Tab-separated table of C-alpha atoms in Angstrom:
chain	number	residue	atom	x	y	z
A	1	MET	CA	132.490	11.248	148.568
A	2	ALA	CA	134.796	10.954	145.577
A	3	PRO	CA	137.591	8.450	146.118
A	4	ASN	CA	141.209	9.591	146.458
A	5	ILE	CA	143.015	8.792	143.166
A	6	PRO	CA	146.636	9.992	143.161
A	7	ALA	CA	147.678	11.415	139.780
A	8	ASP	CA	151.097	9.722	139.690
A	9	LEU	CA	149.864	6.093	139.840
A	10	LYS	CA	148.520	3.642	137.255
A	11	TYR	CA	145.367	1.653	137.863
A	12	SER	CA	143.809	-1.663	136.853
A	13	LYS	CA	140.134	-2.285	136.163
A	14	SER	CA	140.180	-4.705	139.097
A	15	ASP	CA	140.988	-1.740	141.389
A	16	GLU	CA	144.672	-2.250	142.068
A	17	TRP	CA	147.165	0.614	141.849
A	18	VAL	CA	150.727	0.346	140.530
A	19	ARG	CA	153.640	2.602	141.449
A	20	ALA	CA	157.002	2.308	139.668
A	21	GLU	CA	159.954	2.548	142.055
A	22	GLY	CA	163.263	2.137	140.254
A	23	ASP	CA	163.096	-1.161	138.386
A	24	GLU	CA	160.439	-2.540	140.723
A	25	VAL	CA	156.708	-1.854	141.146
A	26	VAL	CA	154.614	-1.560	144.294
A	27	ILE	CA	150.985	-2.765	144.168
A	28	GLY	CA	148.019	-2.112	146.434
A	29	ILE	CA	144.263	-1.677	146.256
A	30	THR	CA	142.680	1.690	145.570
A	31	ASP	CA	140.778	3.939	147.937
A	32	TYR	CA	137.643	3.122	145.927
A	33	ALA	CA	138.202	-0.618	146.479
A	34	GLN	CA	138.838	-0.351	150.227
A	35	ASP	CA	135.777	1.836	150.618
A	36	GLN	CA	133.596	-0.677	148.734
A	37	LEU	CA	134.850	-3.563	150.858
A	38	GLY	CA	134.562	-1.857	154.234
A	39	ASP	CA	136.702	-2.829	157.234
A	40	ILE	CA	139.255	-5.353	156.000
A	41	VAL	CA	139.785	-8.214	158.426
A	42	TYR	CA	141.632	-10.848	156.459
A	43	LEU	CA	144.344	-10.912	153.842
A	44	GLU	CA	146.104	-13.614	151.857
A	45	LEU	CA	149.377	-12.537	150.225
A	46	PRO	CA	151.778	-14.595	148.120
A	47	GLN	CA	155.219	-15.851	149.174
A	48	VAL	CA	158.317	-13.867	148.234
A	49	GLY	CA	159.721	-15.494	145.090
A	50	ALA	CA	156.340	-16.411	143.596
A	51	SER	CA	155.731	-15.269	140.015
A	52	PHE	CA	152.517	-14.052	138.488
A	53	ALA	CA	151.317	-13.391	134.974
A	54	PRO	CA	149.367	-10.169	134.373
A	55	GLY	CA	145.734	-10.676	135.403
A	56	GLN	CA	146.559	-13.706	137.540
A	57	SER	CA	145.221	-13.863	141.096
A	58	PHE	CA	147.980	-13.279	143.652
A	59	GLY	CA	145.882	-13.291	146.806
A	60	ALA	CA	142.614	-12.330	148.411
A	61	ILE	CA	141.305	-9.605	150.633
A	62	GLU	CA	138.245	-9.961	152.827
A	63	SER	CA	135.964	-7.740	154.852
A	64	VAL	CA	133.156	-9.065	157.043
A	65	LYS	CA	130.696	-8.726	154.195
A	66	ALA	CA	132.708	-9.528	151.073
A	67	SER	CA	135.654	-11.319	149.494
A	68	SER	CA	137.724	-9.848	146.730
A	69	GLU	CA	140.488	-11.497	144.760
A	70	LEU	CA	143.670	-9.595	144.111
A	71	TYR	CA	144.842	-9.610	140.474
A	72	ALA	CA	148.353	-8.782	139.366
A	73	PRO	CA	148.086	-5.712	137.104
A	74	VAL	CA	151.708	-6.295	136.146
A	75	GLY	CA	153.426	-9.644	135.669
A	76	GLY	CA	156.533	-10.394	137.682
A	77	GLU	CA	158.248	-11.961	140.643
A	78	VAL	CA	157.356	-11.030	144.219
A	79	VAL	CA	160.361	-9.437	145.928
A	80	ALA	CA	158.546	-8.291	149.090
A	81	VAL	CA	155.149	-8.472	150.751
A	82	ASN	CA	153.797	-6.100	153.391
A	83	SER	CA	154.001	-8.579	156.250
A	84	ALA	CA	152.937	-5.941	158.801
A	85	LEU	CA	149.430	-6.386	157.392
A	86	GLU	CA	149.273	-9.993	158.561
A	87	ALA	CA	148.499	-8.947	162.138
A	88	ASN	CA	146.585	-5.774	161.332
A	89	GLN	CA	144.873	-4.972	158.026
A	90	GLU	CA	143.602	-1.579	159.122
A	91	PRO	CA	146.292	0.376	157.143
A	92	ILE	CA	144.644	-0.874	153.915
A	93	ASN	CA	141.493	1.047	154.840
A	94	ARG	CA	143.248	4.040	156.385
A	95	ASP	CA	146.166	4.523	154.001
A	96	PRO	CA	145.685	2.338	150.908
A	97	TYR	CA	148.422	4.099	148.885
A	98	GLY	CA	150.958	4.221	151.719
A	99	ALA	CA	151.149	1.893	154.737
A	100	GLY	CA	148.489	-0.310	153.109
A	101	TRP	CA	150.670	-1.376	150.151
A	102	LEU	CA	150.465	-5.122	149.460
A	103	VAL	CA	153.335	-6.466	147.338
A	104	ARG	CA	156.485	-5.362	145.547
A	105	LEU	CA	157.256	-7.044	142.203
A	106	ARG	CA	160.177	-7.225	139.818
A	107	PRO	CA	158.213	-6.788	136.576
A	108	SER	CA	158.514	-9.348	133.801
A	109	GLY	CA	157.653	-6.718	131.231
A	110	GLU	CA	154.156	-8.061	130.605
A	111	GLN	CA	151.242	-6.084	131.947
A	112	GLU	CA	147.510	-5.525	131.704
A	113	GLU	CA	146.280	-2.416	130.001
A	114	LEU	CA	146.518	0.116	132.819
A	115	LEU	CA	144.507	3.302	133.302
A	116	ASP	CA	145.877	6.695	134.219
A	117	ALA	CA	144.308	8.582	137.157
A	118	ALA	CA	141.789	10.483	135.023
A	119	ALA	CA	140.590	7.340	133.245
A	120	TYR	CA	140.368	5.431	136.519
A	121	ALA	CA	138.366	8.276	138.102
A	122	ARG	CA	135.898	8.036	135.198
A	123	TYR	CA	135.778	4.270	135.642
A	124	CYS	CA	134.882	4.678	139.355
A	125	GLU	CA	132.321	7.340	138.521
A	126	GLU	CA	130.631	5.043	135.951
A	127	ARG	CA	130.203	2.292	138.515
A	128	ALA	CA	128.667	4.642	141.058
A	129	HIS	CA	125.551	4.899	138.854
B	1	MET	CA	113.560	0.681	139.725
B	2	LEU	CA	114.475	-0.240	143.297
B	3	GLN	CA	111.991	0.437	146.058
B	4	ARG	CA	112.857	2.823	148.875
B	5	THR	CA	111.594	2.983	152.445
B	6	VAL	CA	110.124	6.132	153.970
B	7	LEU	CA	113.490	6.598	155.749
B	8	TYR	CA	115.571	6.715	152.537
B	9	ASP	CA	116.390	10.430	152.883
B	10	SER	CA	117.269	9.979	156.568
B	11	HIS	CA	119.796	7.306	155.579
B	12	LEU	CA	121.419	9.490	152.914
B	13	ALA	CA	121.621	12.402	155.344
B	14	ALA	CA	123.358	10.117	157.868
B	15	GLY	CA	125.994	9.180	155.270
B	16	ALA	CA	124.799	5.648	154.626
B	17	ARG	CA	126.153	3.572	151.788
B	18	MET	CA	123.110	2.251	149.934
B	19	VAL	CA	122.913	-1.162	148.271
B	20	GLU	CA	120.309	-3.325	146.592
B	21	PHE	CA	118.701	-5.961	148.821
B	22	GLY	CA	115.683	-8.001	147.755
B	23	GLY	CA	114.523	-5.304	145.333
B	24	TRP	CA	115.093	-2.515	147.874
B	25	GLU	CA	117.671	0.236	148.084
B	26	MET	CA	118.828	-0.092	151.692
B	27	PRO	CA	121.683	1.161	153.885
B	28	VAL	CA	124.411	-1.482	154.133
B	29	GLN	CA	126.466	0.601	156.571
B	30	TYR	CA	126.826	4.085	158.039
B	31	SER	CA	130.018	4.504	160.088
B	32	GLY	CA	131.355	0.990	159.434
B	33	LEU	CA	130.101	-2.558	159.754
B	34	ILE	CA	132.292	-3.626	162.670
B	35	GLU	CA	131.616	-0.463	164.664
B	36	GLU	CA	127.876	-0.950	164.134
B	37	HIS	CA	128.105	-4.636	165.019
B	38	GLN	CA	129.916	-3.833	168.267
B	39	ALA	CA	127.434	-1.068	169.113
B	40	VAL	CA	124.631	-3.653	169.124
B	41	ARG	CA	126.629	-6.211	171.135
B	42	GLY	CA	127.678	-3.614	173.708
B	43	GLY	CA	125.134	-0.778	173.608
B	44	ALA	CA	122.381	-0.064	171.128
B	45	GLY	CA	121.878	0.129	167.372
B	46	LEU	CA	118.927	1.251	165.274
B	47	PHE	CA	117.945	-0.494	162.039
B	48	ASP	CA	115.411	0.508	159.385
B	49	ILE	CA	113.609	-2.720	158.518
B	50	SER	CA	110.652	-1.152	156.755
B	51	HIS	CA	111.539	-3.154	153.652
B	52	MET	CA	110.039	-6.201	155.355
B	53	GLY	CA	106.388	-6.961	154.660
B	54	ARG	CA	103.587	-6.389	157.199
B	55	VAL	CA	100.295	-8.203	156.671
B	56	MET	CA	97.282	-8.000	158.980
B	57	VAL	CA	95.148	-11.137	159.280
B	58	ARG	CA	91.718	-10.773	160.860
B	59	GLY	CA	88.235	-12.245	160.814
B	60	PRO	CA	86.420	-15.112	162.558
B	61	GLN	CA	88.829	-17.719	161.183
B	62	ALA	CA	92.080	-15.772	161.462
B	63	THR	CA	93.559	-18.239	163.962
B	64	ALA	CA	92.395	-21.302	162.023
B	65	PHE	CA	93.794	-19.860	158.782
B	66	LEU	CA	97.234	-19.118	160.229
B	67	GLN	CA	97.202	-22.501	161.943
B	68	TYR	CA	96.725	-24.066	158.476
B	69	VAL	CA	99.360	-22.067	156.524
B	70	THR	CA	102.140	-22.020	159.148
B	71	THR	CA	104.082	-24.748	160.926
B	72	CYS	CA	103.877	-23.252	164.427
B	73	ASP	CA	100.983	-23.556	166.886
B	74	VAL	CA	99.181	-20.248	166.458
B	75	THR	CA	96.577	-21.200	169.111
B	76	ALA	CA	99.459	-21.184	171.606
B	77	ILE	CA	100.315	-17.497	170.971
B	78	PRO	CA	98.490	-15.539	173.689
B	79	LEU	CA	97.245	-12.031	173.032
B	80	GLY	CA	100.236	-9.719	173.476
B	81	HIS	CA	102.771	-12.312	172.381
B	82	SER	CA	104.430	-13.354	169.160
B	83	SER	CA	106.029	-16.411	167.611
B	84	TYR	CA	108.478	-17.368	164.902
B	85	GLY	CA	106.908	-19.544	162.210
B	86	LEU	CA	107.404	-21.010	158.771
B	87	LEU	CA	105.274	-21.104	155.653
B	88	CYS	CA	105.918	-24.455	154.002
B	89	GLN	CA	105.079	-25.928	150.629
B	90	PRO	CA	103.223	-29.250	150.442
B	91	ASP	CA	106.636	-30.939	149.938
B	92	GLY	CA	108.036	-29.354	153.111
B	93	GLY	CA	110.259	-26.776	151.373
B	94	VAL	CA	110.107	-23.360	152.989
B	95	VAL	CA	108.185	-20.517	151.307
B	96	ASP	CA	109.321	-18.036	153.963
B	97	ASP	CA	110.142	-17.644	157.617
B	98	ILE	CA	107.854	-15.191	159.370
B	99	PHE	CA	106.939	-13.621	162.696
B	100	ILE	CA	103.344	-13.679	163.924
B	101	TYR	CA	102.270	-11.035	166.465
B	102	HIS	CA	98.945	-11.539	168.272
B	103	VAL	CA	97.425	-8.084	168.775
B	104	PRO	CA	93.806	-7.265	169.735
B	105	ASP	CA	91.347	-8.756	167.217
B	106	GLU	CA	94.018	-9.584	164.638
B	107	TYR	CA	97.455	-10.916	163.854
B	108	LEU	CA	100.333	-8.990	162.378
B	109	VAL	CA	102.499	-11.185	160.149
B	110	VAL	CA	105.982	-9.910	159.267
B	111	VAL	CA	107.576	-11.458	156.170
B	112	ASN	CA	110.907	-11.112	154.382
B	113	ALA	CA	111.393	-8.198	151.986
B	114	ALA	CA	112.370	-10.326	148.995
B	115	ASN	CA	109.323	-12.594	149.488
B	116	ARG	CA	106.646	-9.953	149.974
B	117	ALA	CA	104.789	-10.451	146.712
B	118	ARG	CA	105.113	-14.221	146.752
B	119	ASP	CA	103.984	-14.525	150.383
B	120	TRP	CA	101.021	-12.276	149.746
B	121	ALA	CA	99.944	-14.464	146.814
B	122	TRP	CA	100.523	-17.599	148.905
B	123	LEU	CA	98.457	-16.292	151.818
B	124	GLU	CA	95.705	-14.982	149.549
B	125	GLN	CA	95.420	-18.277	147.711
B	126	HIS	CA	94.957	-20.226	150.950
B	127	ALA	CA	92.692	-17.577	152.483
B	128	ARG	CA	89.953	-18.427	149.964
B	129	ASN	CA	88.890	-21.391	152.076
B	130	PHE	CA	88.667	-19.379	155.297
B	131	ASP	CA	86.536	-16.544	156.608
B	132	VAL	CA	89.458	-14.140	156.915
B	133	GLU	CA	90.516	-10.761	155.663
B	134	LEU	CA	94.113	-9.932	154.717
B	135	GLU	CA	95.358	-6.366	154.636
B	136	ASP	CA	98.792	-5.262	153.480
B	137	ARG	CA	100.038	-2.776	156.068
B	138	SER	CA	103.542	-2.540	154.586
B	139	GLU	CA	103.104	0.903	153.033
B	140	ARG	CA	101.212	2.439	155.911
B	141	TRP	CA	103.522	1.322	158.715
B	142	ALA	CA	107.240	1.764	159.026
B	143	MET	CA	109.289	-0.735	161.038
B	144	VAL	CA	112.542	-0.182	162.889
B	145	ALA	CA	114.547	-2.274	165.344
B	146	LEU	CA	116.353	-0.882	168.388
B	147	GLN	CA	118.686	-3.675	169.451
B	148	GLY	CA	121.298	-4.169	172.124
B	149	PRO	CA	121.711	-4.479	175.895
B	150	ALA	CA	121.107	-0.736	176.371
B	151	ALA	CA	117.840	-0.721	174.373
B	152	GLU	CA	115.507	-1.259	177.334
B	153	ALA	CA	116.884	1.590	179.441
B	154	LEU	CA	116.950	3.911	176.414
B	155	ILE	CA	113.313	3.239	175.522
B	156	ALA	CA	112.279	3.598	179.179
B	157	GLY	CA	113.890	7.035	179.211
B	158	ALA	CA	112.150	8.301	176.060
B	159	GLU	CA	110.328	11.611	176.494
B	160	ASP	CA	106.592	12.056	176.132
B	161	SER	CA	106.155	8.305	176.340
B	162	GLU	CA	104.290	5.603	178.178
B	163	ALA	CA	107.101	3.105	177.767
B	164	VAL	CA	108.685	3.683	181.211
B	165	GLU	CA	107.560	0.215	182.283
B	166	ILE	CA	108.953	-1.444	179.178
B	167	GLY	CA	110.916	-3.768	181.475
B	168	TYR	CA	107.696	-5.701	182.024
B	169	LEU	CA	107.371	-6.533	178.317
B	170	PRO	CA	108.525	-10.169	178.130
B	171	PHE	CA	110.682	-11.764	175.436
B	172	HIS	CA	108.457	-11.919	172.316
B	173	GLY	CA	105.828	-9.755	174.008
B	174	VAL	CA	104.025	-7.091	171.944
B	175	ALA	CA	102.050	-4.051	173.147
B	176	LEU	CA	100.668	-0.763	171.956
B	177	THR	CA	102.384	2.199	173.598
B	178	ARG	CA	103.164	5.872	173.125
B	179	LEU	CA	106.673	7.008	172.235
B	180	PHE	CA	107.624	10.659	171.747
B	181	GLY	CA	103.925	11.445	171.605
B	182	HIS	CA	103.212	8.938	168.823
B	183	THR	CA	101.322	5.667	168.990
B	184	VAL	CA	103.723	2.793	168.482
B	185	LEU	CA	103.371	-0.971	168.445
B	186	ILE	CA	106.396	-2.288	170.317
B	187	ALA	CA	107.592	-5.891	170.406
B	188	ARG	CA	110.482	-7.491	172.255
B	189	THR	CA	111.739	-9.226	169.123
B	190	GLY	CA	114.744	-8.895	166.874
B	191	TYR	CA	117.321	-10.542	164.670
B	192	THR	CA	120.620	-9.852	166.389
B	193	GLY	CA	120.959	-12.284	169.309
B	194	GLU	CA	120.609	-9.373	171.744
B	195	ASP	CA	117.751	-8.038	173.794
B	196	GLY	CA	115.899	-5.352	171.892
B	197	PHE	CA	112.723	-4.136	170.326
B	198	GLU	CA	110.989	-3.877	166.996
B	199	LEU	CA	108.731	-0.862	166.577
B	200	PHE	CA	105.865	-0.356	164.161
B	201	PHE	CA	104.350	3.068	163.540
B	202	ASP	CA	102.654	5.207	160.943
B	203	THR	CA	104.999	6.092	158.058
B	204	GLU	CA	103.895	9.710	158.458
B	205	HIS	CA	105.860	9.956	161.744
B	206	ALA	CA	108.740	7.749	160.618
B	207	PRO	CA	111.488	10.326	159.880
B	208	ALA	CA	110.715	12.183	163.145
B	209	LEU	CA	110.672	8.992	165.230
B	210	TRP	CA	113.887	7.762	163.583
B	211	GLN	CA	115.643	10.995	164.600
B	212	ARG	CA	114.241	10.885	168.154
B	213	LEU	CA	115.293	7.250	168.578
B	214	LEU	CA	118.809	8.029	167.310
B	215	ALA	CA	119.055	10.875	169.831
B	216	LEU	CA	118.099	8.660	172.814
B	217	GLY	CA	120.697	8.694	175.586
B	218	GLY	CA	122.612	11.598	174.051
B	219	PRO	CA	124.989	11.724	171.065
B	220	GLY	CA	126.485	8.380	170.084
B	221	SER	CA	124.395	6.208	172.434
B	222	VAL	CA	122.343	4.783	169.568
B	223	LYS	CA	124.192	3.972	166.343
B	224	PRO	CA	122.347	3.748	163.052
B	225	CYS	CA	123.097	0.268	161.689
B	226	GLY	CA	122.895	-1.125	158.186
B	227	LEU	CA	122.168	-4.477	156.640
B	228	GLY	CA	125.856	-5.427	156.867
B	229	ALA	CA	125.760	-5.482	160.672
B	230	ARG	CA	122.279	-6.982	160.615
B	231	ASP	CA	123.711	-9.928	158.673
B	232	SER	CA	126.854	-10.373	160.811
B	233	LEU	CA	124.801	-10.158	164.033
B	234	ARG	CA	122.216	-12.700	162.928
B	235	PHE	CA	124.976	-14.919	161.545
B	236	GLU	CA	126.795	-15.147	164.896
B	237	ALA	CA	123.506	-16.037	166.614
B	238	CYS	CA	122.877	-18.612	163.804
B	239	LEU	CA	119.496	-17.117	162.926
B	240	ALA	CA	118.419	-18.327	159.481
B	241	LEU	CA	118.439	-15.933	156.536
B	242	TYR	CA	115.952	-16.843	153.827
B	243	GLY	CA	117.743	-17.619	150.557
B	244	HIS	CA	120.724	-18.966	152.534
B	245	GLU	CA	119.790	-21.332	155.398
B	246	LEU	CA	116.190	-21.579	154.145
B	247	SER	CA	114.640	-21.880	150.691
B	248	GLU	CA	111.987	-23.733	148.742
B	249	ALA	CA	114.555	-26.536	148.376
B	250	ILE	CA	115.462	-26.694	152.087
B	251	ASN	CA	113.077	-28.148	154.672
B	252	PRO	CA	112.888	-27.076	158.336
B	253	TYR	CA	114.523	-30.265	159.652
B	254	GLU	CA	117.517	-29.717	157.403
B	255	ALA	CA	117.749	-26.145	158.709
B	256	ARG	CA	117.535	-27.389	162.344
B	257	LEU	CA	114.193	-25.667	162.722
B	258	GLY	CA	112.238	-28.795	163.672
B	259	TRP	CA	111.231	-26.989	166.886
B	260	VAL	CA	109.121	-24.613	164.760
B	261	VAL	CA	107.147	-27.519	163.237
B	262	LYS	CA	104.250	-28.675	165.429
B	263	LEU	CA	103.170	-31.905	163.755
B	264	ASP	CA	100.576	-32.649	166.459
B	265	LYS	CA	98.619	-29.395	166.090
B	266	GLY	CA	96.287	-30.669	163.345
B	267	ASP	CA	96.406	-30.377	159.579
B	268	PHE	CA	98.558	-27.724	157.917
B	269	VAL	CA	100.258	-27.195	154.560
B	270	GLY	CA	103.266	-29.492	154.335
B	271	ARG	CA	102.358	-31.601	157.382
B	272	GLU	CA	102.364	-34.976	155.640
B	273	ALA	CA	105.724	-34.418	153.940
B	274	LEU	CA	107.270	-32.967	157.084
B	275	ALA	CA	106.063	-35.928	159.193
B	276	ALA	CA	107.736	-38.309	156.720
B	277	ILE	CA	110.989	-36.297	156.719
B	278	LYS	CA	111.019	-36.295	160.505
B	279	ALA	CA	110.326	-40.045	160.651
B	280	HIS	CA	113.247	-40.875	158.343
B	281	GLY	CA	115.514	-38.124	159.589
B	282	PRO	CA	116.781	-35.509	157.118
B	283	ALA	CA	119.496	-36.665	154.700
B	284	ARG	CA	121.403	-33.419	155.159
B	285	ARG	CA	121.605	-30.890	157.939
B	286	LEU	CA	122.913	-27.466	158.684
B	287	ALA	CA	126.276	-27.515	160.429
B	288	GLY	CA	128.199	-24.639	161.962
B	289	PHE	CA	131.915	-24.817	161.298
B	290	GLU	CA	135.206	-23.114	161.921
B	291	LEU	CA	138.033	-23.214	159.418
B	292	LEU	CA	141.196	-24.977	160.526
B	293	GLY	CA	143.148	-23.680	157.525
B	294	LYS	CA	143.416	-20.130	156.234
B	295	GLY	CA	140.629	-18.424	154.361
B	296	VAL	CA	137.062	-17.200	154.641
B	297	ALA	CA	134.156	-19.416	153.590
B	298	ARG	CA	131.356	-17.621	151.790
B	299	SER	CA	127.844	-18.456	150.739
B	300	ASP	CA	127.657	-21.112	147.954
B	301	TYR	CA	131.261	-22.300	148.263
B	302	PRO	CA	131.315	-26.101	147.720
B	303	VAL	CA	131.824	-28.541	150.590
B	304	HIS	CA	133.753	-31.755	149.942
B	305	THR	CA	134.474	-34.730	152.165
B	306	VAL	CA	138.106	-34.859	153.287
B	307	ASP	CA	138.740	-37.326	150.444
B	308	GLY	CA	137.369	-34.930	147.851
B	309	THR	CA	133.747	-35.960	147.178
B	310	PRO	CA	131.380	-32.984	146.700
B	311	VAL	CA	128.651	-33.275	149.360
B	312	GLY	CA	127.199	-29.869	150.102
B	313	HIS	CA	127.602	-26.120	150.150
B	314	VAL	CA	128.169	-23.193	152.492
B	315	THR	CA	124.974	-21.246	153.268
B	316	SER	CA	126.609	-18.279	155.047
B	317	GLY	CA	130.141	-17.498	156.122
B	318	MET	CA	132.226	-14.573	157.247
B	319	PRO	CA	134.911	-13.538	159.700
B	320	SER	CA	132.894	-13.232	162.922
B	321	PRO	CA	133.442	-9.757	164.411
B	322	THR	CA	132.669	-10.931	167.971
B	323	LEU	CA	134.556	-14.229	167.921
B	324	GLY	CA	137.407	-12.889	165.807
B	325	LYS	CA	137.655	-15.835	163.419
B	326	PRO	CA	136.121	-16.967	160.148
B	327	LEU	CA	133.042	-19.136	160.748
B	328	GLY	CA	130.365	-20.585	158.539
B	329	MET	CA	127.232	-22.640	158.191
B	330	ALA	CA	126.884	-25.371	155.588
B	331	LEU	CA	124.314	-27.906	154.448
B	332	VAL	CA	126.096	-31.257	154.632
B	333	PRO	CA	125.108	-34.943	154.882
B	334	THR	CA	123.674	-35.593	158.353
B	335	ALA	CA	126.594	-37.879	159.213
B	336	LEU	CA	128.983	-34.934	158.699
B	337	SER	CA	126.893	-32.483	160.742
B	338	ALA	CA	127.884	-33.707	164.216
B	339	GLU	CA	130.178	-31.565	166.344
B	340	GLY	CA	133.804	-32.468	165.698
B	341	SER	CA	133.197	-33.803	162.151
B	342	GLU	CA	135.571	-32.500	159.508
B	343	PHE	CA	135.101	-31.599	155.863
B	344	ASP	CA	136.728	-29.325	153.300
B	345	VAL	CA	135.389	-26.004	152.074
B	346	ILE	CA	136.583	-25.166	148.580
B	347	ILE	CA	137.896	-21.613	148.706
B	348	ARG	CA	139.115	-20.335	145.332
B	349	ASP	CA	139.709	-23.888	144.000
B	350	ARG	CA	141.613	-24.926	147.120
B	351	PRO	CA	140.267	-27.263	149.847
B	352	VAL	CA	140.456	-25.743	153.338
B	353	ARG	CA	139.756	-28.061	156.274
B	354	ALA	CA	136.761	-27.175	158.472
B	355	ARG	CA	135.560	-28.635	161.762
B	356	VAL	CA	131.935	-28.667	162.920
B	357	VAL	CA	131.328	-26.601	166.067
B	358	LYS	CA	128.324	-25.917	168.264
B	359	MET	CA	125.683	-23.494	167.076
B	360	PRO	CA	124.930	-20.745	167.832
B	361	PHE	CA	128.433	-19.301	167.611
B	362	TYR	CA	127.297	-16.464	169.854
B	363	LYS	CA	124.909	-17.337	172.661
B	364	PRO	CA	121.954	-14.944	172.437
B	365	ARG	CA	121.379	-12.689	175.417
B	366	TYR	CA	117.604	-12.393	175.331
B	367	LYS	CA	115.676	-11.088	178.300
B	368	LYS	CA	113.690	-13.994	179.732
């Protein structure tokens, strides 16, 4: 089944999505990434106030079978983390673009080269073969 | 090009996600790893394990040959029974871990998928000095495992079968029976820590038998399970996985499999080295651990003493679905392997404290 890739988001090659909201950005993992990992059972998120450079690891996400590091697609300072996920990570699998969001950043202006939805869809397609 | 089992199309039709494992394209999960894991702990799950190797050993010296190439006492396996065993190198390192089934006039040896070619060469090389015949049955027979506490009742209720008295088949017993009108070799063996069966049958009937087994007990009673759940189930029961807890560089005493090595049975490959290792005690040993800090330990993560000296590595680790916490196994110096010992697992460049706990993490519920 083709992964859900909303047209209005930007994507990193490490399978994070980025949504601009005012002068902040919200970051999560894509439907493709959650599907590859399977049921997520463990999550490590940064503290509010921590700063990350683009491409820097800001946490980790784990299923029973695999670990995956989380990389900041956009540099910036963490202004909020989705602390509801600490007790229950299931929203990441069920609703990766909504209730499964991970962190909110105030961008520093530096960012990785991000893909639009069409380019990210091609990138997922390439890896399926 | 990856190899595929005879059930490949059945897996795709059931919505499996396929992955590479030991040169094979196998289902890693169908509905979801945790759901499949829980199905086996609480009901029944069906696994395609046809990627494993099946070798028949027969001839006047079949017993003597297997006695020489394995560490277990093959003369102690009665007809209709089976035993876990190891193939060891002369230095005591493990070539593979295997299962030996004693069936009329021959033995069926089941070997790991990734080691099929190497094991075959190893067996053939040693067979030259014995009056034995080896036959690779891997292509002709399929192999599936029906595992879980409900497995016995489900098999007993199978239509057009002679397996109604399956309750009499003891743990590790093996017998020829009829299931859904087909001849099937059935063994009370498995790799999940639950009661259950492994079935061998002609590949020709495999897709039909797979469907009939999945339909046992009505919709949803038997869940198709992938290699993901197979790994998490065996991990909780602390059953060794070759390439992780066992390898050419790991000996049975290090892997806590000394009970599989029968030094007093006569000569066998590796005996001298293994006797010396046992006499001195292994320098390192497998230890089960839980993490006291946050994180998940994974295979190959380094293990340090609490003051930072590298001393070992994690062999397997994951968040245990049944116990609800991240657990692991590691090869560490023997002094650090005792229950209650502490060491650090290096998770993404950060030491996380771990404490040694009793193995197995999940106490197997075999039928005795």
